[in-house]
Amino acid sequence: HYPFECSEQLASRIISVAALRDLLTAFKSQDLPAPQEIEGAVLDDLKKLQGMQNDDGGFGFWRKGDESWPYLSIHVAHAFARAKQKKFAVPNEMFEESQRYLESIETHIPKHYSENTRRAIIAYALYVRAQMDDGDPERSRKLIAEAGLEKLSLESVGWLLSVLSSNQDSAAEVAAMRRLLGNRVSETAGTAHFVCSYDDGDYLILNSSRRADGVILEALIGDQPQNDLIPKIVRSLLGHRSKGRWENTQENVFILLALDRYFNTFEKVTPNFITRVWLGDAYGGEQQFKGRTTDRQELKIPMNYLASKPTTQN
C-alpha cells in the first residue's frame, strides 16, 4: 500500500500482484492473502484506474482530466494486459480504449521530448501491444531502421527483442540485437548488468538503473533460454535488493516480471529428489528435497575429523 496512490503506483501494484501470483502460490507463502482477497484488491485497483482514464484513452498521474502522459498511459495499459493474462477480470471498454491509445502513440508524444525518449516510448508501446495480443513486428523493425540499433537505449532493445524474437521475418534484427546486448553488458564471473540512461529525459519515462536489467532479462529468457547471461543477471538483481525489494515501483515491476518468466521457464517442475554428500569414500549424509521451500540445509563436518585424514598432493 502507498500513502499516495497515483495511476503509476496502482498500475505497478497490479503488475506486481500478477507477476507474483504463480510464484507465491507455488511456494504456499504463509503471508499470502486468501485468493479472493487478492482478486478483490486487483479489481478495486482496476476500478480506480477506470475512473481515471481520459477521453483519449490515456492517463495522467492523479485524476481524470489531467494531461495524459505517454509513458504512464502505456504503463497502465501494461497493467491491464498482465492482469488479463493472469485471468483477472479487466473491463473490456477500458482495455480497448488503452489499446487504441497505444496504436496511435506517436501522435500523443509531445514535440519537446528528445528523440531518445520518443523512441523508448514507442518501443515500450510496441512491447505492451504484443502483451495485448496486438503485436506489430513491422513497426518494430521500422523503428530499428529509423533509429539505427546503436542509437536505441538498451531497454528499448530489450522491449523490441521481446516483440521480434519469435517473428520469422525479423531474423536479421534479432541477430543484431543479440550481438549488441552481448557487447554492451558489464559482466563479472558471477553477475551481469546493463547501464541505461536517457540523460535529461529520464523523468519522462520514469527511468531507473535496474529496470533495464529486468526488461532485458525477460527478453533473453524468451529469446535464448540457454544464454549464460541469464543466471548472472538474476544473481545481480537479487544481490541489489534492500529489505526484499528494489529502489522503486518501476524497478520492482520489471524485475518481478522477469523473475516470473524465469520461474515458469526454469523452475516449473516441483522439486522431488535426494541429495547425498561424500567426503572421498566417506558418506557424509543426505537430504530429501520434496516440494517448494526457501529453507536451506547445512551439513557440518568437524575440523578434527578433516585434520585426521591424509591429504594427497599432486
PDB file of N, CA, C and O in Angstrom, residues 63-138:
ATOM      1  N   ARG A  63      -5.811  12.170 -11.640  1.00  0.00           N
ATOM      2  CA  ARG A  63      -7.265  12.176 -11.813  1.00  0.00           C
ATOM      3  C   ARG A  63      -7.618  12.289 -13.301  1.00  0.00           C
ATOM      4  O   ARG A  63      -6.795  12.721 -14.114  1.00  0.00           O
ATOM      5  N   LYS A  64      -8.818  11.904 -13.613  1.00  0.00           N
ATOM      6  CA  LYS A  64      -9.347  12.084 -14.969  1.00  0.00           C
ATOM      7  C   LYS A  64      -9.362  13.567 -15.311  1.00  0.00           C
ATOM      8  O   LYS A  64      -9.742  14.403 -14.491  1.00  0.00           O
ATOM      9  N   GLY A  65      -8.923  13.921 -16.488  1.00  0.00           N
ATOM     10  CA  GLY A  65      -8.868  15.321 -16.909  1.00  0.00           C
ATOM     11  C   GLY A  65      -7.475  15.902 -16.840  1.00  0.00           C
ATOM     12  O   GLY A  65      -7.195  16.911 -17.500  1.00  0.00           O
ATOM     13  N   ASP A  66      -6.573  15.293 -16.035  1.00  0.00           N
ATOM     14  CA  ASP A  66      -5.170  15.703 -16.062  1.00  0.00           C
ATOM     15  C   ASP A  66      -4.563  15.320 -17.409  1.00  0.00           C
ATOM     16  O   ASP A  66      -5.018  14.381 -18.067  1.00  0.00           O
ATOM     17  N   GLU A  67      -3.538  16.043 -17.828  1.00  0.00           N
ATOM     18  CA  GLU A  67      -2.891  15.752 -19.101  1.00  0.00           C
ATOM     19  C   GLU A  67      -2.389  14.306 -19.143  1.00  0.00           C
ATOM     20  O   GLU A  67      -1.777  13.813 -18.195  1.00  0.00           O
ATOM     21  N   SER A  68      -2.677  13.614 -20.230  1.00  0.00           N
ATOM     22  CA  SER A  68      -2.198  12.234 -20.392  1.00  0.00           C
ATOM     23  C   SER A  68      -0.692  12.229 -20.645  1.00  0.00           C
ATOM     24  O   SER A  68      -0.202  12.960 -21.502  1.00  0.00           O
ATOM     25  N   TRP A  69       0.018  11.421 -19.861  1.00  0.00           N
ATOM     26  CA  TRP A  69       1.452  11.220 -20.063  1.00  0.00           C
ATOM     27  C   TRP A  69       1.647   9.974 -20.917  1.00  0.00           C
ATOM     28  O   TRP A  69       1.128   8.902 -20.563  1.00  0.00           O
ATOM     29  N   PRO A  70       2.391  10.057 -22.021  1.00  0.00           N
ATOM     30  CA  PRO A  70       2.539   8.886 -22.892  1.00  0.00           C
ATOM     31  C   PRO A  70       3.099   7.658 -22.178  1.00  0.00           C
ATOM     32  O   PRO A  70       2.508   6.573 -22.255  1.00  0.00           O
ATOM     33  N   TYR A  71       4.226   7.806 -21.469  1.00  0.00           N
ATOM     34  CA  TYR A  71       4.809   6.634 -20.825  1.00  0.00           C
ATOM     35  C   TYR A  71       3.860   6.064 -19.775  1.00  0.00           C
ATOM     36  O   TYR A  71       3.663   4.845 -19.698  1.00  0.00           O
ATOM     37  N   LEU A  72       3.280   6.922 -18.994  1.00  0.00           N
ATOM     38  CA  LEU A  72       2.371   6.485 -17.936  1.00  0.00           C
ATOM     39  C   LEU A  72       1.154   5.770 -18.520  1.00  0.00           C
ATOM     40  O   LEU A  72       0.707   4.739 -18.007  1.00  0.00           O
ATOM     41  N   SER A  73       0.623   6.285 -19.627  1.00  0.00           N
ATOM     42  CA  SER A  73      -0.532   5.661 -20.267  1.00  0.00           C
ATOM     43  C   SER A  73      -0.199   4.264 -20.773  1.00  0.00           C
ATOM     44  O   SER A  73      -1.021   3.343 -20.693  1.00  0.00           O
ATOM     45  N   ILE A  74       1.020   4.088 -21.285  1.00  0.00           N
ATOM     46  CA  ILE A  74       1.465   2.765 -21.726  1.00  0.00           C
ATOM     47  C   ILE A  74       1.597   1.845 -20.528  1.00  0.00           C
ATOM     48  O   ILE A  74       1.218   0.664 -20.582  1.00  0.00           O
ATOM     49  N   HIS A  75       2.116   2.362 -19.436  1.00  0.00           N
ATOM     50  CA  HIS A  75       2.342   1.543 -18.248  1.00  0.00           C
ATOM     51  C   HIS A  75       1.013   1.041 -17.669  1.00  0.00           C
ATOM     52  O   HIS A  75       0.917  -0.113 -17.241  1.00  0.00           O
ATOM     53  N   VAL A  76       0.004   1.888 -17.674  1.00  0.00           N
ATOM     54  CA  VAL A  76      -1.308   1.448 -17.189  1.00  0.00           C
ATOM     55  C   VAL A  76      -1.886   0.391 -18.130  1.00  0.00           C
ATOM     56  O   VAL A  76      -2.442  -0.623 -17.682  1.00  0.00           O
ATOM     57  N   ALA A  77      -1.720   0.586 -19.427  1.00  0.00           N
ATOM     58  CA  ALA A  77      -2.162  -0.432 -20.388  1.00  0.00           C
ATOM     59  C   ALA A  77      -1.419  -1.747 -20.158  1.00  0.00           C
ATOM     60  O   ALA A  77      -1.999  -2.836 -20.296  1.00  0.00           O
ATOM     61  N   HIS A  78      -0.161  -1.651 -19.784  1.00  0.00           N
ATOM     62  CA  HIS A  78       0.635  -2.838 -19.459  1.00  0.00           C
ATOM     63  C   HIS A  78       0.001  -3.586 -18.281  1.00  0.00           C
ATOM     64  O   HIS A  78      -0.088  -4.824 -18.291  1.00  0.00           O
ATOM     65  N   ALA A  79      -0.450  -2.845 -17.291  1.00  0.00           N
ATOM     66  CA  ALA A  79      -1.116  -3.475 -16.142  1.00  0.00           C
ATOM     67  C   ALA A  79      -2.383  -4.213 -16.585  1.00  0.00           C
ATOM     68  O   ALA A  79      -2.662  -5.325 -16.114  1.00  0.00           O
ATOM     69  N   PHE A  80      -3.146  -3.610 -17.488  1.00  0.00           N
ATOM     70  CA  PHE A  80      -4.346  -4.280 -17.985  1.00  0.00           C
ATOM     71  C   PHE A  80      -3.985  -5.591 -18.690  1.00  0.00           C
ATOM     72  O   PHE A  80      -4.655  -6.615 -18.508  1.00  0.00           O
ATOM     73  N   ALA A  81      -2.927  -5.542 -19.490  1.00  0.00           N
ATOM     74  CA  ALA A  81      -2.517  -6.735 -20.236  1.00  0.00           C
ATOM     75  C   ALA A  81      -2.081  -7.855 -19.297  1.00  0.00           C
ATOM     76  O   ALA A  81      -2.487  -9.017 -19.456  1.00  0.00           O
ATOM     77  N   ARG A  82      -1.271  -7.512 -18.295  1.00  0.00           N
ATOM     78  CA  ARG A  82      -0.777  -8.543 -17.369  1.00  0.00           C
ATOM     79  C   ARG A  82      -1.907  -9.098 -16.503  1.00  0.00           C
ATOM     80  O   ARG A  82      -1.945 -10.301 -16.210  1.00  0.00           O
ATOM     81  N   ALA A  83      -2.816  -8.235 -16.090  1.00  0.00           N
ATOM     82  CA  ALA A  83      -3.948  -8.707 -15.292  1.00  0.00           C
ATOM     83  C   ALA A  83      -4.808  -9.666 -16.106  1.00  0.00           C
ATOM     84  O   ALA A  83      -5.249 -10.711 -15.609  1.00  0.00           O
ATOM     85  N   LYS A  84      -5.026  -9.332 -17.362  1.00  0.00           N
ATOM     86  CA  LYS A  84      -5.834 -10.195 -18.228  1.00  0.00           C
ATOM     87  C   LYS A  84      -5.150 -11.539 -18.447  1.00  0.00           C
ATOM     88  O   LYS A  84      -5.809 -12.591 -18.460  1.00  0.00           O
ATOM     89  N   GLN A  85      -3.817 -11.522 -18.613  1.00  0.00           N
ATOM     90  CA  GLN A  85      -3.068 -12.764 -18.795  1.00  0.00           C
ATOM     91  C   GLN A  85      -3.214 -13.695 -17.594  1.00  0.00           C
ATOM     92  O   GLN A  85      -3.216 -14.918 -17.738  1.00  0.00           O
ATOM     93  N   LYS A  86      -3.322 -13.116 -16.403  1.00  0.00           N
ATOM     94  CA  LYS A  86      -3.448 -13.916 -15.184  1.00  0.00           C
ATOM     95  C   LYS A  86      -4.903 -14.140 -14.774  1.00  0.00           C
ATOM     96  O   LYS A  86      -5.202 -14.484 -13.641  1.00  0.00           O
ATOM     97  N   LYS A  87      -5.803 -13.903 -15.731  1.00  0.00           N
ATOM     98  CA  LYS A  87      -7.228 -14.239 -15.575  1.00  0.00           C
ATOM     99  C   LYS A  87      -7.984 -13.336 -14.611  1.00  0.00           C
ATOM    100  O   LYS A  87      -9.017 -13.727 -14.065  1.00  0.00           O
ATOM    101  N   PHE A  88      -7.472 -12.106 -14.370  1.00  0.00           N
ATOM    102  CA  PHE A  88      -8.269 -11.126 -13.637  1.00  0.00           C
ATOM    103  C   PHE A  88      -9.265 -10.490 -14.615  1.00  0.00           C
ATOM    104  O   PHE A  88      -8.994 -10.373 -15.810  1.00  0.00           O
ATOM    105  N   ALA A  89     -10.399 -10.056 -14.099  1.00  0.00           N
ATOM    106  CA  ALA A  89     -11.465  -9.504 -14.945  1.00  0.00           C
ATOM    107  C   ALA A  89     -11.195  -8.030 -15.242  1.00  0.00           C
ATOM    108  O   ALA A  89     -11.459  -7.153 -14.414  1.00  0.00           O
ATOM    109  N   VAL A  90     -10.662  -7.741 -16.418  1.00  0.00           N
ATOM    110  CA  VAL A  90     -10.359  -6.371 -16.839  1.00  0.00           C
ATOM    111  C   VAL A  90     -11.519  -5.872 -17.702  1.00  0.00           C
ATOM    112  O   VAL A  90     -11.897  -6.528 -18.680  1.00  0.00           O
ATOM    113  N   PRO A  91     -12.128  -4.723 -17.366  1.00  0.00           N
ATOM    114  CA  PRO A  91     -13.238  -4.207 -18.173  1.00  0.00           C
ATOM    115  C   PRO A  91     -12.838  -4.041 -19.644  1.00  0.00           C
ATOM    116  O   PRO A  91     -11.821  -3.402 -19.950  1.00  0.00           O
ATOM    117  N   ASN A  92     -13.612  -4.596 -20.554  1.00  0.00           N
ATOM    118  CA  ASN A  92     -13.255  -4.601 -21.980  1.00  0.00           C
ATOM    119  C   ASN A  92     -13.118  -3.209 -22.561  1.00  0.00           C
ATOM    120  O   ASN A  92     -12.198  -2.927 -23.330  1.00  0.00           O
ATOM    121  N   GLU A  93     -14.048  -2.309 -22.217  1.00  0.00           N
ATOM    122  CA  GLU A  93     -14.023  -0.968 -22.800  1.00  0.00           C
ATOM    123  C   GLU A  93     -12.751  -0.227 -22.398  1.00  0.00           C
ATOM    124  O   GLU A  93     -12.106   0.419 -23.230  1.00  0.00           O
ATOM    125  N   MET A  94     -12.370  -0.319 -21.142  1.00  0.00           N
ATOM    126  CA  MET A  94     -11.149   0.332 -20.664  1.00  0.00           C
ATOM    127  C   MET A  94      -9.929  -0.257 -21.377  1.00  0.00           C
ATOM    128  O   MET A  94      -9.031   0.481 -21.808  1.00  0.00           O
ATOM    129  N   PHE A  95      -9.889  -1.566 -21.506  1.00  0.00           N
ATOM    130  CA  PHE A  95      -8.792  -2.253 -22.187  1.00  0.00           C
ATOM    131  C   PHE A  95      -8.678  -1.787 -23.644  1.00  0.00           C
ATOM    132  O   PHE A  95      -7.593  -1.451 -24.129  1.00  0.00           O
ATOM    133  N   GLU A  96      -9.800  -1.741 -24.332  1.00  0.00           N
ATOM    134  CA  GLU A  96      -9.790  -1.380 -25.749  1.00  0.00           C
ATOM    135  C   GLU A  96      -9.435   0.088 -25.968  1.00  0.00           C
ATOM    136  O   GLU A  96      -8.757   0.431 -26.947  1.00  0.00           O
ATOM    137  N   GLU A  97      -9.875   0.967 -25.063  1.00  0.00           N
ATOM    138  CA  GLU A  97      -9.503   2.382 -25.189  1.00  0.00           C
ATOM    139  C   GLU A  97      -8.001   2.568 -25.010  1.00  0.00           C
ATOM    140  O   GLU A  97      -7.374   3.360 -25.716  1.00  0.00           O
ATOM    141  N   SER A  98      -7.412   1.835 -24.080  1.00  0.00           N
ATOM    142  CA  SER A  98      -5.968   1.890 -23.905  1.00  0.00           C
ATOM    143  C   SER A  98      -5.255   1.341 -25.129  1.00  0.00           C
ATOM    144  O   SER A  98      -4.224   1.870 -25.564  1.00  0.00           O
ATOM    145  N   GLN A  99      -5.793   0.284 -25.683  1.00  0.00           N
ATOM    146  CA  GLN A  99      -5.199  -0.322 -26.878  1.00  0.00           C
ATOM    147  C   GLN A  99      -5.188   0.677 -28.037  1.00  0.00           C
ATOM    148  O   GLN A  99      -4.186   0.807 -28.756  1.00  0.00           O
ATOM    149  N   ARG A 100      -6.276   1.404 -28.210  1.00  0.00           N
ATOM    150  CA  ARG A 100      -6.340   2.418 -29.278  1.00  0.00           C
ATOM    151  C   ARG A 100      -5.332   3.530 -29.024  1.00  0.00           C
ATOM    152  O   ARG A 100      -4.711   4.042 -29.980  1.00  0.00           O
ATOM    153  N   TYR A 101      -5.163   3.926 -27.766  1.00  0.00           N
ATOM    154  CA  TYR A 101      -4.179   4.961 -27.436  1.00  0.00           C
ATOM    155  C   TYR A 101      -2.783   4.502 -27.864  1.00  0.00           C
ATOM    156  O   TYR A 101      -2.009   5.260 -28.453  1.00  0.00           O
ATOM    157  N   LEU A 102      -2.452   3.254 -27.571  1.00  0.00           N
ATOM    158  CA  LEU A 102      -1.129   2.731 -27.905  1.00  0.00           C
ATOM    159  C   LEU A 102      -0.926   2.617 -29.415  1.00  0.00           C
ATOM    160  O   LEU A 102       0.185   2.837 -29.915  1.00  0.00           O
ATOM    161  N   GLU A 103      -1.971   2.268 -30.132  1.00  0.00           N
ATOM    162  CA  GLU A 103      -1.847   2.142 -31.588  1.00  0.00           C
ATOM    163  C   GLU A 103      -1.511   3.477 -32.242  1.00  0.00           C
ATOM    164  O   GLU A 103      -0.882   3.506 -33.307  1.00  0.00           O
ATOM    165  N   SER A 104      -1.906   4.574 -31.610  1.00  0.00           N
ATOM    166  CA  SER A 104      -1.610   5.912 -32.155  1.00  0.00           C
ATOM    167  C   SER A 104      -0.629   6.666 -31.258  1.00  0.00           C
ATOM    168  O   SER A 104      -0.666   7.896 -31.181  1.00  0.00           O
ATOM    169  N   ILE A 105       0.258   5.941 -30.582  1.00  0.00           N
ATOM    170  CA  ILE A 105       1.115   6.538 -29.565  1.00  0.00           C
ATOM    171  C   ILE A 105       1.950   7.691 -30.101  1.00  0.00           C
ATOM    172  O   ILE A 105       2.196   8.676 -29.397  1.00  0.00           O
ATOM    173  N   GLU A 106       2.365   7.618 -31.343  1.00  0.00           N
ATOM    174  CA  GLU A 106       3.261   8.657 -31.871  1.00  0.00           C
ATOM    175  C   GLU A 106       2.577  10.009 -31.966  1.00  0.00           C
ATOM    176  O   GLU A 106       3.243  11.048 -31.932  1.00  0.00           O
ATOM    177  N   THR A 107       1.263  10.026 -32.060  1.00  0.00           N
ATOM    178  CA  THR A 107       0.536  11.299 -32.104  1.00  0.00           C
ATOM    179  C   THR A 107       0.390  11.902 -30.717  1.00  0.00           C
ATOM    180  O   THR A 107       0.014  13.078 -30.597  1.00  0.00           O
ATOM    181  N   HIS A 108       0.662  11.131 -29.672  1.00  0.00           N
ATOM    182  CA  HIS A 108       0.497  11.607 -28.293  1.00  0.00           C
ATOM    183  C   HIS A 108       1.811  12.070 -27.661  1.00  0.00           C
ATOM    184  O   HIS A 108       1.792  12.576 -26.533  1.00  0.00           O
ATOM    185  N   ILE A 109       2.931  11.897 -28.336  1.00  0.00           N
ATOM    186  CA  ILE A 109       4.231  12.258 -27.756  1.00  0.00           C
ATOM    187  C   ILE A 109       4.500  13.736 -28.023  1.00  0.00           C
ATOM    188  O   ILE A 109       4.556  14.164 -29.187  1.00  0.00           O
ATOM    189  N   PRO A 110       4.672  14.563 -26.993  1.00  0.00           N
ATOM    190  CA  PRO A 110       4.931  15.989 -27.189  1.00  0.00           C
ATOM    191  C   PRO A 110       6.194  16.238 -28.011  1.00  0.00           C
ATOM    192  O   PRO A 110       7.158  15.466 -27.958  1.00  0.00           O
ATOM    193  N   LYS A 111       6.200  17.320 -28.759  1.00  0.00           N
ATOM    194  CA  LYS A 111       7.317  17.623 -29.652  1.00  0.00           C
ATOM    195  C   LYS A 111       8.607  17.948 -28.894  1.00  0.00           C
ATOM    196  O   LYS A 111       9.702  17.821 -29.452  1.00  0.00           O
ATOM    197  N   HIS A 112       8.486  18.377 -27.626  1.00  0.00           N
ATOM    198  CA  HIS A 112       9.702  18.750 -26.898  1.00  0.00           C
ATOM    199  C   HIS A 112      10.446  17.537 -26.333  1.00  0.00           C
ATOM    200  O   HIS A 112      11.541  17.682 -25.802  1.00  0.00           O
ATOM    201  N   TYR A 113       9.873  16.344 -26.439  1.00  0.00           N
ATOM    202  CA  TYR A 113      10.578  15.147 -25.988  1.00  0.00           C
ATOM    203  C   TYR A 113      11.787  14.905 -26.889  1.00  0.00           C
ATOM    204  O   TYR A 113      11.719  15.104 -28.106  1.00  0.00           O
ATOM    205  N   SER A 114      12.880  14.453 -26.305  1.00  0.00           N
ATOM    206  CA  SER A 114      14.074  14.150 -27.104  1.00  0.00           C
ATOM    207  C   SER A 114      13.805  12.935 -27.982  1.00  0.00           C
ATOM    208  O   SER A 114      12.882  12.148 -27.741  1.00  0.00           O
ATOM    209  N   GLU A 115      14.654  12.754 -28.989  1.00  0.00           N
ATOM    210  CA  GLU A 115      14.489  11.620 -29.894  1.00  0.00           C
ATOM    211  C   GLU A 115      14.679  10.298 -29.167  1.00  0.00           C
ATOM    212  O   GLU A 115      13.959   9.325 -29.425  1.00  0.00           O
ATOM    213  N   ASN A 116      15.637  10.239 -28.237  1.00  0.00           N
ATOM    214  CA  ASN A 116      15.858   9.004 -27.474  1.00  0.00           C
ATOM    215  C   ASN A 116      14.636   8.635 -26.640  1.00  0.00           C
ATOM    216  O   ASN A 116      14.238   7.472 -26.565  1.00  0.00           O
ATOM    217  N   THR A 117      14.053   9.660 -25.991  1.00  0.00           N
ATOM    218  CA  THR A 117      12.868   9.418 -25.170  1.00  0.00           C
ATOM    219  C   THR A 117      11.690   8.988 -26.031  1.00  0.00           C
ATOM    220  O   THR A 117      10.950   8.058 -25.686  1.00  0.00           O
ATOM    221  N   ARG A 118      11.527   9.648 -27.151  1.00  0.00           N
ATOM    222  CA  ARG A 118      10.431   9.304 -28.073  1.00  0.00           C
ATOM    223  C   ARG A 118      10.553   7.852 -28.535  1.00  0.00           C
ATOM    224  O   ARG A 118       9.571   7.102 -28.536  1.00  0.00           O
ATOM    225  N   ARG A 119      11.732   7.439 -28.911  1.00  0.00           N
ATOM    226  CA  ARG A 119      11.928   6.072 -29.398  1.00  0.00           C
ATOM    227  C   ARG A 119      11.656   5.050 -28.292  1.00  0.00           C
ATOM    228  O   ARG A 119      11.081   3.983 -28.546  1.00  0.00           O
ATOM    229  N   ALA A 120      12.075   5.368 -27.073  1.00  0.00           N
ATOM    230  CA  ALA A 120      11.839   4.444 -25.959  1.00  0.00           C
ATOM    231  C   ALA A 120      10.342   4.287 -25.697  1.00  0.00           C
ATOM    232  O   ALA A 120       9.865   3.176 -25.418  1.00  0.00           O
ATOM    233  N   ILE A 121       9.608   5.380 -25.776  1.00  0.00           N
ATOM    234  CA  ILE A 121       8.164   5.325 -25.566  1.00  0.00           C
ATOM    235  C   ILE A 121       7.506   4.467 -26.633  1.00  0.00           C
ATOM    236  O   ILE A 121       6.634   3.633 -26.345  1.00  0.00           O
ATOM    237  N   ILE A 122       7.924   4.627 -27.885  1.00  0.00           N
ATOM    238  CA  ILE A 122       7.364   3.817 -28.971  1.00  0.00           C
ATOM    239  C   ILE A 122       7.703   2.343 -28.754  1.00  0.00           C
ATOM    240  O   ILE A 122       6.856   1.456 -28.945  1.00  0.00           O
ATOM    241  N   ALA A 123       8.940   2.070 -28.339  1.00  0.00           N
ATOM    242  CA  ALA A 123       9.359   0.683 -28.103  1.00  0.00           C
ATOM    243  C   ALA A 123       8.536   0.046 -26.987  1.00  0.00           C
ATOM    244  O   ALA A 123       8.107  -1.116 -27.100  1.00  0.00           O
ATOM    245  N   TYR A 124       8.311   0.798 -25.905  1.00  0.00           N
ATOM    246  CA  TYR A 124       7.507   0.260 -24.806  1.00  0.00           C
ATOM    247  C   TYR A 124       6.077   0.017 -25.271  1.00  0.00           C
ATOM    248  O   TYR A 124       5.451  -0.997 -24.924  1.00  0.00           O
ATOM    249  N   ALA A 125       5.531   0.930 -26.065  1.00  0.00           N
ATOM    250  CA  ALA A 125       4.173   0.761 -26.582  1.00  0.00           C
ATOM    251  C   ALA A 125       4.072  -0.499 -27.449  1.00  0.00           C
ATOM    252  O   ALA A 125       3.096  -1.256 -27.355  1.00  0.00           O
ATOM    253  N   LEU A 126       5.075  -0.737 -28.278  1.00  0.00           N
ATOM    254  CA  LEU A 126       5.072  -1.928 -29.134  1.00  0.00           C
ATOM    255  C   LEU A 126       5.145  -3.197 -28.288  1.00  0.00           C
ATOM    256  O   LEU A 126       4.490  -4.202 -28.590  1.00  0.00           O
ATOM    257  N   TYR A 127       5.934  -3.155 -27.236  1.00  0.00           N
ATOM    258  CA  TYR A 127       6.054  -4.298 -26.317  1.00  0.00           C
ATOM    259  C   TYR A 127       4.720  -4.584 -25.633  1.00  0.00           C
ATOM    260  O   TYR A 127       4.272  -5.733 -25.565  1.00  0.00           O
ATOM    261  N   VAL A 128       4.063  -3.532 -25.142  1.00  0.00           N
ATOM    262  CA  VAL A 128       2.781  -3.723 -24.446  1.00  0.00           C
ATOM    263  C   VAL A 128       1.699  -4.166 -25.426  1.00  0.00           C
ATOM    264  O   VAL A 128       0.858  -5.005 -25.103  1.00  0.00           O
ATOM    265  N   ARG A 129       1.715  -3.639 -26.640  1.00  0.00           N
ATOM    266  CA  ARG A 129       0.757  -4.099 -27.639  1.00  0.00           C
ATOM    267  C   ARG A 129       0.905  -5.605 -27.876  1.00  0.00           C
ATOM    268  O   ARG A 129      -0.092  -6.323 -28.043  1.00  0.00           O
ATOM    269  N   ALA A 130       2.133  -6.083 -27.892  1.00  0.00           N
ATOM    270  CA  ALA A 130       2.350  -7.527 -28.048  1.00  0.00           C
ATOM    271  C   ALA A 130       1.764  -8.288 -26.869  1.00  0.00           C
ATOM    272  O   ALA A 130       1.192  -9.378 -27.035  1.00  0.00           O
ATOM    273  N   GLN A 131       1.876  -7.715 -25.647  1.00  0.00           N
ATOM    274  CA  GLN A 131       1.276  -8.346 -24.470  1.00  0.00           C
ATOM    275  C   GLN A 131      -0.248  -8.346 -24.557  1.00  0.00           C
ATOM    276  O   GLN A 131      -0.922  -9.177 -23.940  1.00  0.00           O
ATOM    277  N   MET A 132      -0.799  -7.408 -25.324  1.00  0.00           N
ATOM    278  CA  MET A 132      -2.245  -7.317 -25.512  1.00  0.00           C
ATOM    279  C   MET A 132      -2.727  -8.138 -26.712  1.00  0.00           C
ATOM    280  O   MET A 132      -3.861  -7.983 -27.161  1.00  0.00           O
ATOM    281  N   ASP A 133      -1.836  -8.982 -27.261  1.00  0.00           N
ATOM    282  CA  ASP A 133      -2.145  -9.773 -28.461  1.00  0.00           C
ATOM    283  C   ASP A 133      -2.406  -8.877 -29.660  1.00  0.00           C
ATOM    284  O   ASP A 133      -3.257  -9.165 -30.513  1.00  0.00           O
ATOM    285  N   ASP A 134      -1.672  -7.782 -29.744  1.00  0.00           N
ATOM    286  CA  ASP A 134      -1.795  -6.833 -30.850  1.00  0.00           C
ATOM    287  C   ASP A 134      -0.390  -6.487 -31.345  1.00  0.00           C
ATOM    288  O   ASP A 134      -0.047  -5.321 -31.540  1.00  0.00           O
ATOM    289  N   GLY A 135       0.442  -7.509 -31.514  1.00  0.00           N
ATOM    290  CA  GLY A 135       1.835  -7.287 -31.908  1.00  0.00           C
ATOM    291  C   GLY A 135       1.958  -6.635 -33.270  1.00  0.00           C
ATOM    292  O   GLY A 135       1.139  -6.864 -34.166  1.00  0.00           O
ATOM    293  N   ASP A 136       3.008  -5.818 -33.430  1.00  0.00           N
ATOM    294  CA  ASP A 136       3.247  -5.107 -34.691  1.00  0.00           C
ATOM    295  C   ASP A 136       4.728  -5.229 -35.055  1.00  0.00           C
ATOM    296  O   ASP A 136       5.496  -4.274 -34.924  1.00  0.00           O
ATOM    297  N   PRO A 137       5.149  -6.408 -35.530  1.00  0.00           N
ATOM    298  CA  PRO A 137       6.564  -6.599 -35.878  1.00  0.00           C
ATOM    299  C   PRO A 137       7.049  -5.628 -36.952  1.00  0.00           C
ATOM    300  O   PRO A 137       8.197  -5.181 -36.907  1.00  0.00           O
ATOM    301  N   GLU A 138       6.183  -5.302 -37.890  1.00  0.00           N
ATOM    302  CA  GLU A 138       6.586  -4.412 -38.972  1.00  0.00           C
ATOM    303  C   GLU A 138       6.990  -3.040 -38.429  1.00  0.00           C
ATOM    304  O   GLU A 138       8.025  -2.481 -38.814  1.00  0.00           O
TER     305      GLU A 138
END
